[in-house]
Amino acid sequence: ESRHREEQEEQKNRTKNCRASQNDVALLCAMRAIGERSLRARKWGGAAEAADPMADQTTSMAMVSVSSSGPGPTTSQNNGVDSRPDISPHGLYEQWGPRLIGGEVFWSQCFWIYASAFLTYSFNNSGPFRTNVQISIMTIITLFGASPLMKNLLVISSIGAFVGGQNIIGATSGMNEETEIEIAHYAWLAVLSAVVASVWWSVSRLKLFDGYAGRLGTTTFLGMNLSMLIFVPADVVSWKLYIWGFLNLVHVGEEESSTSPKVPYSWTQEAESAIVYVLGVLWLGVLSGGTRLLNQRRIEGTSQSPINNILTPVVYALSSMLVVNATDYVHAPAIFNGFAVGTYVGMVSLKRVPSLQRFALVSAFASVWGLTLTPCFIGFAGKKRRRLP
């Protein structure tokens, strides 16, 4: 009898160990499935979830089954569990909040690009507090960058700010008339935001222009030109804006500063406008690049992270614009545009521009290129932020 009891106890122990091993294997498989899905989500921005909507529910059920199963007989653990989706505000946030704030899924990028464009466009055009387009862009980017909750959205919000900086929607008769803001303009702005988001989706996945100054602006500019295929036939935008400077009076470096009629400048005023434009580019490009180079040397060999390559030049630009704006300088729009171009030079990868001399060279080239493009693409989003070598 004693031997029989020992054999029964040994058989129970073997059965318990076998069930524990099965639970460990199931738990390992469930954890591996979660890891693979997270990797696919980061790589494809949520495409994996869209392709297999039942995967989350299946994985969760497997985890519940494993965690709640003990050494006793294996039974179904779904009995009595409400598998219906939680549609409460907390449940909806738990399901969609991380994807929205993460900015990796395509619909999330569309949302934040439009939100940033909405704010910039309104700040620049609506009400009695209209301000310079470059100040509007830098302000919105700074607000997004300063928020701890929006730190993952700085790149996307910057693209949206560039989209909102366009000055052509509703300008079917040209740039010599004030563009009164209308609800329909926001609808067309949403179309432009969706097109630009699609371009950015491709650019970021293919790693195009990676490390170049003006990568975000180039994306916006490409989306702007693709949107013209919709805007021109719909009579939203005039095609003449491509060559508006050859048909009408446009001041050097100031063409996007106002839609009001232009007063002819003397040649000395035109020269002054061009000079302050170039100085603005050099100032921001060299200042931003020098700051980032000094920071890189200071943290070299440490575990500290470098300063943000987007937010640092933008804060410098906004501060410089506010100082110049307080002086009521007559050619302030030209120097604002120069500050903007210099800001985008300062965002370039330090691997491509590793010295202060090269930052100065790139800034000088960018200023000449900007002055050359003065009569073309009037009011286009991303024009001053196109890719620089």
mmCIF file of C-alpha atoms in Angstrom:
data_model
loop_
_atom_site.group_PDB
_atom_site.id
_atom_site.type_symbol
_atom_site.label_atom_id
_atom_site.label_comp_id
_atom_site.label_asym_id
_atom_site.label_seq_id
_atom_site.Cartn_x
_atom_site.Cartn_y
_atom_site.Cartn_z
ATOM 1 C CA GLU A 1 0.000 0.000 0.000
ATOM 2 C CA SER A 2 2.844 2.376 0.809
ATOM 3 C CA ARG A 3 4.494 1.676 -2.541
ATOM 4 C CA HIS A 4 1.158 2.188 -4.292
ATOM 5 C CA ARG A 5 0.677 5.582 -2.600
ATOM 6 C CA GLU A 6 4.219 6.599 -3.596
ATOM 7 C CA GLU A 7 3.535 5.668 -7.229
ATOM 8 C CA GLN A 8 0.306 7.717 -7.224
ATOM 9 C CA GLU A 9 2.102 10.729 -5.710
ATOM 10 C CA GLU A 10 4.876 10.453 -8.285
ATOM 11 C CA GLN A 11 2.308 10.281 -11.095
ATOM 12 C CA LYS A 12 0.605 13.448 -9.761
ATOM 13 C CA ASN A 13 3.926 15.271 -9.634
ATOM 14 C CA ARG A 14 4.733 14.302 -13.226
ATOM 15 C CA THR A 15 1.303 15.503 -14.368
ATOM 16 C CA LYS A 16 1.706 18.807 -12.485
ATOM 17 C CA ASN A 17 5.157 19.402 -13.974
ATOM 18 C CA CYS A 18 3.878 18.610 -17.461
ATOM 19 C CA ARG A 19 1.015 21.107 -17.124
ATOM 20 C CA ALA A 20 3.391 23.760 -15.766
ATOM 21 C CA SER A 21 5.698 23.236 -18.743
ATOM 22 C CA GLN A 22 2.766 23.587 -21.126
ATOM 23 C CA ASN A 23 1.762 26.850 -19.441
ATOM 24 C CA ASP A 24 5.323 28.173 -19.727
ATOM 25 C CA VAL A 25 5.427 27.330 -23.432
ATOM 26 C CA ALA A 26 2.045 28.996 -24.027
ATOM 27 C CA LEU A 27 3.149 32.104 -22.103
ATOM 28 C CA LEU A 28 6.378 32.274 -24.102
ATOM 29 C CA CYS A 29 4.478 31.979 -27.384
ATOM 30 C CA ALA A 30 2.037 34.711 -26.338
ATOM 31 C CA MET A 31 4.858 37.049 -25.328
ATOM 32 C CA ARG A 32 6.669 36.349 -28.596
ATOM 33 C CA ALA A 33 3.488 37.151 -30.548
ATOM 34 C CA ILE A 34 3.160 40.479 -28.724
ATOM 35 C CA GLY A 35 6.806 41.323 -29.444
ATOM 36 C CA GLU A 36 6.465 40.494 -33.140
ATOM 37 C CA ARG A 37 3.314 42.602 -33.441
ATOM 38 C CA SER A 38 4.967 45.557 -31.696
ATOM 39 C CA LEU A 39 7.923 45.313 -34.062
ATOM 40 C CA ARG A 40 5.637 45.241 -37.099
ATOM 41 C CA ALA A 41 3.650 48.196 -35.742
ATOM 42 C CA ARG A 42 6.801 50.295 -35.343
ATOM 43 C CA LYS A 43 8.044 49.296 -38.777
ATOM 44 C CA TRP A 44 4.837 49.738 -40.749
ATOM 45 C CA GLY A 45 3.052 52.307 -38.592
ATOM 46 C CA GLY A 46 0.051 50.169 -37.725
ATOM 47 C CA ALA A 47 -0.335 48.262 -40.999
ATOM 48 C CA ALA A 48 -0.011 44.971 -39.124
ATOM 49 C CA GLU A 49 -2.939 45.812 -36.860
ATOM 50 C CA ALA A 50 -5.095 46.718 -39.824
ATOM 51 C CA ALA A 51 -4.206 43.452 -41.560
ATOM 52 C CA ASP A 52 -5.071 41.261 -38.521
ATOM 53 C CA PRO A 53 -7.684 42.948 -36.300
ATOM 54 C CA MET A 54 -8.288 39.757 -34.257
ATOM 55 C CA ALA A 55 -4.645 39.361 -33.263
ATOM 56 C CA ASP A 56 -4.871 41.604 -30.197
ATOM 57 C CA GLN A 57 -7.963 39.795 -28.905
ATOM 58 C CA THR A 58 -6.441 36.338 -29.534
ATOM 59 C CA THR A 59 -3.167 37.237 -27.813
ATOM 60 C CA SER A 60 -4.979 38.760 -24.832
ATOM 61 C CA MET A 61 -7.162 35.647 -24.442
ATOM 62 C CA ALA A 62 -4.053 33.464 -24.553
ATOM 63 C CA MET A 63 -2.386 35.533 -21.834
ATOM 64 C CA VAL A 64 -5.528 35.354 -19.650
ATOM 65 C CA SER A 65 -5.741 31.620 -20.153
ATOM 66 C CA VAL A 66 -2.086 31.072 -19.231
ATOM 67 C CA SER A 67 -2.020 33.421 -16.242
ATOM 68 C CA SER A 68 -5.201 32.061 -14.707
ATOM 69 C CA SER A 69 -4.489 28.374 -15.311
ATOM 70 C CA GLY A 70 -2.995 26.483 -12.408
ATOM 71 C CA PRO A 71 -1.809 22.962 -11.792
ATOM 72 C CA GLY A 72 -5.331 21.654 -11.967
ATOM 73 C CA PRO A 73 -7.135 20.407 -15.077
ATOM 74 C CA THR A 74 -6.903 22.643 -18.151
ATOM 75 C CA THR A 75 -10.242 24.261 -19.009
ATOM 76 C CA SER A 76 -11.447 27.155 -21.102
ATOM 77 C CA GLN A 77 -10.805 30.444 -19.280
ATOM 78 C CA ASN A 78 -13.136 32.575 -21.432
ATOM 79 C CA ASN A 79 -16.243 31.512 -19.564
ATOM 80 C CA GLY A 80 -17.878 34.457 -17.881
ATOM 81 C CA VAL A 81 -15.479 37.011 -19.386
ATOM 82 C CA ASP A 82 -17.033 39.938 -21.280
ATOM 83 C CA SER A 83 -15.095 40.092 -24.571
ATOM 84 C CA ARG A 84 -16.998 43.087 -25.928
ATOM 85 C CA PRO A 85 -14.864 46.193 -26.642
ATOM 86 C CA ASP A 86 -14.838 48.903 -23.984
ATOM 87 C CA ILE A 87 -16.470 52.006 -25.504
ATOM 88 C CA SER A 88 -16.164 54.167 -22.409
ATOM 89 C CA PRO A 89 -13.964 57.304 -22.685
ATOM 90 C CA HIS A 90 -11.232 55.583 -20.688
ATOM 91 C CA GLY A 91 -11.463 52.460 -22.815
ATOM 92 C CA LEU A 92 -11.359 54.415 -26.056
ATOM 93 C CA TYR A 93 -8.322 56.349 -24.865
ATOM 94 C CA GLU A 94 -6.559 53.149 -23.821
ATOM 95 C CA GLN A 95 -7.187 51.725 -27.301
ATOM 96 C CA TRP A 96 -6.566 54.749 -29.535
ATOM 97 C CA GLY A 97 -4.719 57.283 -27.375
ATOM 98 C CA PRO A 98 -1.199 55.832 -27.713
ATOM 99 C CA ARG A 99 -1.581 55.561 -31.488
ATOM 100 C CA LEU A 100 -2.831 59.142 -31.733
ATOM 101 C CA ILE A 101 -0.081 60.642 -29.575
ATOM 102 C CA GLY A 102 2.591 58.352 -30.987
ATOM 103 C CA GLY A 103 2.238 59.819 -34.472
ATOM 104 C CA GLU A 104 3.464 56.645 -36.178
ATOM 105 C CA VAL A 105 0.181 55.537 -37.749
ATOM 106 C CA PHE A 106 -0.779 57.226 -41.025
ATOM 107 C CA TRP A 107 -4.144 58.553 -39.814
ATOM 108 C CA SER A 108 -2.420 60.004 -36.755
ATOM 109 C CA GLN A 109 0.102 61.817 -38.947
ATOM 110 C CA CYS A 110 -2.722 63.229 -41.071
ATOM 111 C CA PHE A 111 -4.484 64.463 -37.942
ATOM 112 C CA TRP A 112 -1.475 66.246 -36.449
ATOM 113 C CA ILE A 113 -0.318 67.740 -39.733
ATOM 114 C CA TYR A 114 -3.768 69.232 -40.220
ATOM 115 C CA ALA A 115 -3.986 70.388 -36.583
ATOM 116 C CA SER A 116 -0.666 72.197 -36.854
ATOM 117 C CA ALA A 117 -1.587 73.617 -40.272
ATOM 118 C CA PHE A 118 -4.946 74.783 -38.907
ATOM 119 C CA LEU A 119 -3.282 76.706 -36.081
ATOM 120 C CA THR A 120 -0.597 78.248 -38.288
ATOM 121 C CA TYR A 121 -3.017 79.255 -41.049
ATOM 122 C CA SER A 122 -5.423 80.806 -38.536
ATOM 123 C CA PHE A 123 -2.645 82.627 -36.700
ATOM 124 C CA ASN A 124 -1.355 84.017 -39.987
ATOM 125 C CA ASN A 125 -4.619 85.023 -41.663
ATOM 126 C CA SER A 126 -7.620 85.375 -39.364
ATOM 127 C CA GLY A 127 -8.838 88.278 -37.282
ATOM 128 C CA PRO A 128 -7.236 91.637 -36.520
ATOM 129 C CA PHE A 129 -4.110 89.978 -35.091
ATOM 130 C CA ARG A 130 -2.616 88.782 -38.365
ATOM 131 C CA THR A 131 1.095 88.345 -38.147
ATOM 132 C CA ASN A 132 4.017 87.489 -40.395
ATOM 133 C CA VAL A 133 3.889 83.966 -41.783
ATOM 134 C CA GLN A 134 7.369 83.082 -40.515
ATOM 135 C CA ILE A 135 6.522 84.182 -36.976
ATOM 136 C CA SER A 136 3.373 82.045 -37.155
ATOM 137 C CA ILE A 137 5.337 78.977 -38.265
ATOM 138 C CA MET A 138 8.053 79.347 -35.621
ATOM 139 C CA THR A 139 5.508 79.974 -32.863
ATOM 140 C CA ILE A 140 3.501 76.824 -33.597
ATOM 141 C CA ILE A 141 6.621 74.645 -33.850
ATOM 142 C CA THR A 142 7.891 76.045 -30.542
ATOM 143 C CA LEU A 143 4.572 75.352 -28.814
ATOM 144 C CA PHE A 144 4.567 71.736 -29.961
ATOM 145 C CA GLY A 145 8.226 71.263 -29.104
ATOM 146 C CA ALA A 146 7.850 72.739 -25.622
ATOM 147 C CA SER A 147 5.047 70.358 -24.640
ATOM 148 C CA PRO A 148 6.225 67.110 -22.961
ATOM 149 C CA LEU A 149 3.177 65.305 -24.349
ATOM 150 C CA MET A 150 4.024 66.325 -27.917
ATOM 151 C CA LYS A 151 7.727 65.470 -28.001
ATOM 152 C CA ASN A 152 7.091 62.634 -30.471
ATOM 153 C CA LEU A 153 5.154 64.962 -32.774
ATOM 154 C CA LEU A 154 7.749 67.680 -33.367
ATOM 155 C CA VAL A 155 8.659 66.538 -36.881
ATOM 156 C CA ILE A 156 5.047 66.038 -37.930
ATOM 157 C CA SER A 157 3.899 69.313 -36.385
ATOM 158 C CA SER A 158 6.734 71.114 -38.182
ATOM 159 C CA ILE A 159 5.477 69.790 -41.509
ATOM 160 C CA GLY A 160 1.983 70.908 -40.557
ATOM 161 C CA ALA A 161 3.262 74.384 -39.708
ATOM 162 C CA PHE A 162 4.878 74.594 -43.151
ATOM 163 C CA VAL A 163 1.573 73.525 -44.714
ATOM 164 C CA GLY A 164 -0.266 76.217 -42.775
ATOM 165 C CA GLY A 165 2.299 78.761 -43.946
ATOM 166 C CA GLN A 166 1.007 78.642 -47.514
ATOM 167 C CA ASN A 167 -0.593 81.826 -48.758
ATOM 168 C CA ILE A 168 -2.413 80.741 -51.895
ATOM 169 C CA ILE A 169 -5.692 79.026 -50.956
ATOM 170 C CA GLY A 170 -8.464 81.338 -52.052
ATOM 171 C CA ALA A 171 -6.098 83.542 -54.087
ATOM 172 C CA THR A 172 -7.636 82.745 -57.461
ATOM 173 C CA SER A 173 -7.287 86.333 -58.676
ATOM 174 C CA GLY A 174 -3.671 86.736 -57.594
ATOM 175 C CA MET A 175 -1.677 87.865 -54.627
ATOM 176 C CA ASN A 176 -2.615 91.531 -54.854
ATOM 177 C CA GLU A 177 -5.839 91.035 -52.912
ATOM 178 C CA GLU A 178 -6.287 90.255 -49.252
ATOM 179 C CA THR A 179 -7.373 86.655 -48.816
ATOM 180 C CA GLU A 180 -10.365 86.656 -46.485
ATOM 181 C CA ILE A 181 -10.459 83.420 -44.558
ATOM 182 C CA GLU A 182 -13.509 81.185 -45.071
ATOM 183 C CA ILE A 183 -14.659 77.785 -43.856
ATOM 184 C CA ALA A 184 -14.044 76.369 -47.323
ATOM 185 C CA HIS A 185 -10.392 77.356 -47.036
ATOM 186 C CA TYR A 186 -10.001 75.014 -44.069
ATOM 187 C CA ALA A 187 -11.527 72.201 -46.112
ATOM 188 C CA TRP A 188 -8.969 72.764 -48.872
ATOM 189 C CA LEU A 189 -6.278 72.983 -46.203
ATOM 190 C CA ALA A 190 -7.338 69.512 -45.068
ATOM 191 C CA VAL A 191 -6.883 68.246 -48.631
ATOM 192 C CA LEU A 192 -3.406 69.770 -48.777
ATOM 193 C CA SER A 193 -2.549 68.263 -45.383
ATOM 194 C CA ALA A 194 -3.626 64.784 -46.516
ATOM 195 C CA VAL A 195 -1.541 65.008 -49.693
ATOM 196 C CA VAL A 196 1.525 66.218 -47.791
ATOM 197 C CA ALA A 197 1.028 63.467 -45.184
ATOM 198 C CA SER A 198 1.000 60.898 -47.988
ATOM 199 C CA VAL A 199 4.240 62.300 -49.391
ATOM 200 C CA TRP A 200 5.870 62.281 -45.953
ATOM 201 C CA TRP A 201 4.721 58.680 -45.422
ATOM 202 C CA SER A 202 6.645 57.675 -48.533
ATOM 203 C CA VAL A 203 9.668 59.892 -47.851
ATOM 204 C CA SER A 204 10.082 58.636 -44.279
ATOM 205 C CA ARG A 205 9.641 54.966 -45.218
ATOM 206 C CA LEU A 206 12.129 55.193 -48.100
ATOM 207 C CA LYS A 207 14.505 57.391 -46.030
ATOM 208 C CA LEU A 208 14.725 59.958 -48.827
ATOM 209 C CA PHE A 209 16.778 63.135 -48.186
ATOM 210 C CA ASP A 210 17.764 61.722 -44.785
ATOM 211 C CA GLY A 211 20.093 64.145 -43.013
ATOM 212 C CA TYR A 212 19.638 66.990 -45.506
ATOM 213 C CA ALA A 213 18.594 70.466 -44.465
ATOM 214 C CA GLY A 214 15.111 71.207 -45.769
ATOM 215 C CA ARG A 215 13.918 67.589 -45.824
ATOM 216 C CA LEU A 216 10.618 68.522 -44.192
ATOM 217 C CA GLY A 217 10.211 71.542 -46.448
ATOM 218 C CA THR A 218 10.920 69.482 -49.552
ATOM 219 C CA THR A 219 8.181 67.085 -48.487
ATOM 220 C CA THR A 220 5.773 69.995 -48.072
ATOM 221 C CA PHE A 221 6.786 71.543 -51.382
ATOM 222 C CA LEU A 222 6.240 68.267 -53.269
ATOM 223 C CA GLY A 223 2.825 67.873 -51.639
ATOM 224 C CA MET A 224 1.982 71.477 -52.517
ATOM 225 C CA ASN A 225 2.707 70.899 -56.199
ATOM 226 C CA LEU A 226 0.744 67.649 -56.253
ATOM 227 C CA SER A 227 -2.189 69.456 -54.644
ATOM 228 C CA MET A 228 -2.094 72.026 -57.438
ATOM 229 C CA LEU A 229 -3.408 69.264 -59.717
ATOM 230 C CA ILE A 230 -6.592 69.531 -57.632
ATOM 231 C CA PHE A 231 -6.585 73.216 -56.711
ATOM 232 C CA VAL A 232 -6.137 74.698 -60.188
ATOM 233 C CA PRO A 233 -9.002 72.772 -61.907
ATOM 234 C CA ALA A 234 -11.228 73.505 -58.891
ATOM 235 C CA ASP A 235 -10.482 77.237 -59.277
ATOM 236 C CA VAL A 236 -9.048 77.435 -55.774
ATOM 237 C CA VAL A 237 -5.607 78.627 -56.847
ATOM 238 C CA SER A 238 -4.357 80.457 -59.924
ATOM 239 C CA TRP A 239 -1.646 78.705 -61.942
ATOM 240 C CA LYS A 240 -0.083 82.134 -62.523
ATOM 241 C CA LEU A 241 1.412 81.964 -59.040
ATOM 242 C CA TYR A 242 4.139 79.787 -60.527
ATOM 243 C CA ILE A 243 5.424 82.827 -62.418
ATOM 244 C CA TRP A 244 3.707 85.667 -60.571
ATOM 245 C CA GLY A 245 6.937 87.565 -60.016
ATOM 246 C CA PHE A 246 7.510 87.845 -63.767
ATOM 247 C CA LEU A 247 4.039 89.325 -64.309
ATOM 248 C CA ASN A 248 3.749 91.634 -61.288
ATOM 249 C CA LEU A 249 5.865 93.648 -58.901
ATOM 250 C CA VAL A 250 7.569 91.448 -56.296
ATOM 251 C CA HIS A 251 10.159 92.770 -53.854
ATOM 252 C CA VAL A 252 13.379 90.831 -53.421
ATOM 253 C CA GLY A 253 13.122 88.533 -50.426
ATOM 254 C CA GLU A 254 9.710 89.883 -49.386
ATOM 255 C CA GLU A 255 7.308 88.304 -51.835
ATOM 256 C CA GLU A 256 5.379 86.300 -49.209
ATOM 257 C CA SER A 257 5.192 89.003 -46.576
ATOM 258 C CA SER A 258 1.875 90.504 -47.658
ATOM 259 C CA THR A 259 -0.878 90.153 -50.223
ATOM 260 C CA SER A 260 -1.477 93.894 -50.382
ATOM 261 C CA PRO A 261 -0.462 95.941 -53.443
ATOM 262 C CA LYS A 262 3.281 96.535 -53.652
ATOM 263 C CA VAL A 263 4.847 99.989 -53.686
ATOM 264 C CA PRO A 264 7.870 100.204 -56.007
ATOM 265 C CA TYR A 265 11.230 100.329 -54.251
ATOM 266 C CA SER A 266 14.259 102.297 -55.360
ATOM 267 C CA TRP A 267 17.277 100.231 -56.326
ATOM 268 C CA THR A 268 18.898 101.048 -52.988
ATOM 269 C CA GLN A 269 15.866 99.739 -51.116
ATOM 270 C CA GLU A 270 15.856 96.573 -53.210
ATOM 271 C CA ALA A 271 19.558 96.126 -52.504
ATOM 272 C CA GLU A 272 19.011 96.672 -48.793
ATOM 273 C CA SER A 273 16.213 94.118 -48.774
ATOM 274 C CA ALA A 274 18.472 91.556 -50.472
ATOM 275 C CA ILE A 275 21.382 92.276 -48.110
ATOM 276 C CA VAL A 276 19.362 91.894 -44.910
ATOM 277 C CA TYR A 277 17.885 88.691 -46.329
ATOM 278 C CA VAL A 278 21.371 87.238 -46.824
ATOM 279 C CA LEU A 279 22.479 88.416 -43.384
ATOM 280 C CA GLY A 280 19.425 86.783 -41.825
ATOM 281 C CA VAL A 281 20.269 83.441 -43.437
ATOM 282 C CA LEU A 282 23.911 83.643 -42.348
ATOM 283 C CA TRP A 283 23.003 84.674 -38.796
ATOM 284 C CA LEU A 284 20.603 81.804 -38.110
ATOM 285 C CA GLY A 285 22.533 79.182 -40.072
ATOM 286 C CA VAL A 286 25.864 79.865 -38.375
ATOM 287 C CA LEU A 287 24.346 80.467 -34.918
ATOM 288 C CA SER A 288 22.282 77.271 -34.963
ATOM 289 C CA GLY A 289 25.063 75.182 -36.479
ATOM 290 C CA GLY A 290 27.669 76.547 -34.074
ATOM 291 C CA THR A 291 25.462 75.842 -31.062
ATOM 292 C CA ARG A 292 24.881 72.259 -32.141
ATOM 293 C CA LEU A 293 28.593 71.709 -32.848
ATOM 294 C CA LEU A 294 29.553 73.025 -29.400
ATOM 295 C CA ASN A 295 26.934 70.822 -27.783
ATOM 296 C CA GLN A 296 28.226 67.800 -29.684
ATOM 297 C CA ARG A 297 31.774 68.401 -28.433
ATOM 298 C CA ARG A 298 30.586 68.942 -24.866
ATOM 299 C CA ILE A 299 28.648 65.669 -24.630
ATOM 300 C CA GLU A 300 31.154 63.606 -26.606
ATOM 301 C CA GLY A 301 32.096 60.544 -24.617
ATOM 302 C CA THR A 302 29.113 60.902 -22.271
ATOM 303 C CA SER A 303 25.658 59.362 -22.213
ATOM 304 C CA GLN A 304 23.875 62.706 -22.626
ATOM 305 C CA SER A 305 21.582 63.290 -25.586
ATOM 306 C CA PRO A 306 22.316 66.128 -28.042
ATOM 307 C CA ILE A 307 20.078 69.173 -28.230
ATOM 308 C CA ASN A 308 17.155 68.941 -30.606
ATOM 309 C CA ASN A 309 18.153 69.799 -34.174
ATOM 310 C CA ILE A 310 14.683 71.214 -34.959
ATOM 311 C CA LEU A 311 13.725 73.061 -31.816
ATOM 312 C CA THR A 312 17.090 74.770 -31.260
ATOM 313 C CA PRO A 313 17.153 76.717 -34.574
ATOM 314 C CA VAL A 314 13.423 77.458 -34.295
ATOM 315 C CA VAL A 315 13.793 79.037 -30.847
ATOM 316 C CA TYR A 316 16.714 81.130 -32.121
ATOM 317 C CA ALA A 317 14.642 82.239 -35.120
ATOM 318 C CA LEU A 318 11.561 83.148 -33.082
ATOM 319 C CA SER A 319 13.657 85.146 -30.612
ATOM 320 C CA SER A 320 15.428 87.006 -33.429
ATOM 321 C CA MET A 321 12.131 87.757 -35.172
ATOM 322 C CA LEU A 322 10.582 89.180 -32.033
ATOM 323 C CA VAL A 323 13.571 91.464 -31.488
ATOM 324 C CA VAL A 324 13.490 92.749 -35.084
ATOM 325 C CA ASN A 325 9.701 93.076 -35.002
ATOM 326 C CA ALA A 326 9.947 95.429 -32.020
ATOM 327 C CA THR A 327 12.069 97.848 -34.076
ATOM 328 C CA ASP A 328 9.425 98.350 -36.810
ATOM 329 C CA TYR A 329 12.164 97.917 -39.407
ATOM 330 C CA VAL A 330 10.781 98.582 -42.881
ATOM 331 C CA HIS A 331 12.461 95.515 -44.396
ATOM 332 C CA ALA A 332 11.596 93.228 -41.500
ATOM 333 C CA PRO A 333 9.711 90.762 -43.776
ATOM 334 C CA ALA A 334 12.892 90.197 -45.797
ATOM 335 C CA ILE A 335 15.007 89.500 -42.751
ATOM 336 C CA PHE A 336 12.250 87.251 -41.340
ATOM 337 C CA ASN A 337 12.406 85.172 -44.511
ATOM 338 C CA GLY A 338 16.183 85.072 -44.169
ATOM 339 C CA PHE A 339 15.858 83.891 -40.572
ATOM 340 C CA ALA A 340 13.530 81.124 -41.774
ATOM 341 C CA VAL A 341 15.961 79.847 -44.406
ATOM 342 C CA GLY A 342 18.834 79.974 -41.913
ATOM 343 C CA THR A 343 16.723 77.978 -39.472
ATOM 344 C CA TYR A 344 16.334 75.129 -41.933
ATOM 345 C CA VAL A 345 20.059 75.206 -42.670
ATOM 346 C CA GLY A 346 20.663 74.794 -38.936
ATOM 347 C CA MET A 347 18.617 71.563 -38.906
ATOM 348 C CA VAL A 348 21.026 69.678 -41.188
ATOM 349 C CA SER A 349 22.737 66.526 -39.935
ATOM 350 C CA LEU A 350 26.147 67.224 -38.399
ATOM 351 C CA LYS A 351 27.489 64.236 -40.304
ATOM 352 C CA ARG A 352 26.863 66.091 -43.561
ATOM 353 C CA VAL A 353 27.944 69.532 -42.319
ATOM 354 C CA PRO A 354 30.564 68.854 -39.617
ATOM 355 C CA SER A 355 32.155 72.315 -39.262
ATOM 356 C CA LEU A 356 31.218 75.941 -38.724
ATOM 357 C CA GLN A 357 32.848 76.947 -42.026
ATOM 358 C CA ARG A 358 30.608 74.568 -43.912
ATOM 359 C CA PHE A 359 27.546 75.894 -42.133
ATOM 360 C CA ALA A 360 28.521 79.379 -43.332
ATOM 361 C CA LEU A 361 29.059 78.073 -46.881
ATOM 362 C CA VAL A 362 25.724 76.276 -46.989
ATOM 363 C CA SER A 363 23.979 79.352 -45.563
ATOM 364 C CA ALA A 364 25.512 81.568 -48.247
ATOM 365 C CA PHE A 365 24.465 79.167 -50.997
ATOM 366 C CA ALA A 366 20.946 78.931 -49.529
ATOM 367 C CA SER A 367 20.592 82.725 -49.454
ATOM 368 C CA VAL A 368 21.557 83.033 -53.135
ATOM 369 C CA TRP A 369 19.192 80.207 -54.037
ATOM 370 C CA GLY A 370 16.372 81.874 -52.110
ATOM 371 C CA LEU A 371 16.853 85.209 -53.849
ATOM 372 C CA THR A 372 16.905 83.453 -57.223
ATOM 373 C CA LEU A 373 13.520 81.843 -56.539
ATOM 374 C CA THR A 374 11.906 85.141 -55.504
ATOM 375 C CA PRO A 375 9.645 85.542 -58.572
ATOM 376 C CA CYS A 376 8.556 81.871 -58.674
ATOM 377 C CA PHE A 377 6.158 79.723 -56.629
ATOM 378 C CA ILE A 378 4.664 82.724 -54.856
ATOM 379 C CA GLY A 379 3.024 81.738 -51.568
ATOM 380 C CA PHE A 380 3.789 78.020 -51.949
ATOM 381 C CA ALA A 381 4.112 75.957 -48.782
ATOM 382 C CA GLY A 382 7.643 74.668 -48.356
ATOM 383 C CA LYS A 383 9.221 77.003 -50.921
ATOM 384 C CA LYS A 384 11.763 78.456 -48.493
ATOM 385 C CA ARG A 385 12.318 75.070 -46.904
ATOM 386 C CA ARG A 386 13.315 73.072 -49.972
ATOM 387 C CA ARG A 387 16.211 70.634 -49.731
ATOM 388 C CA LEU A 388 19.650 72.189 -49.446
ATOM 389 C CA PRO A 389 22.902 70.398 -50.257
#
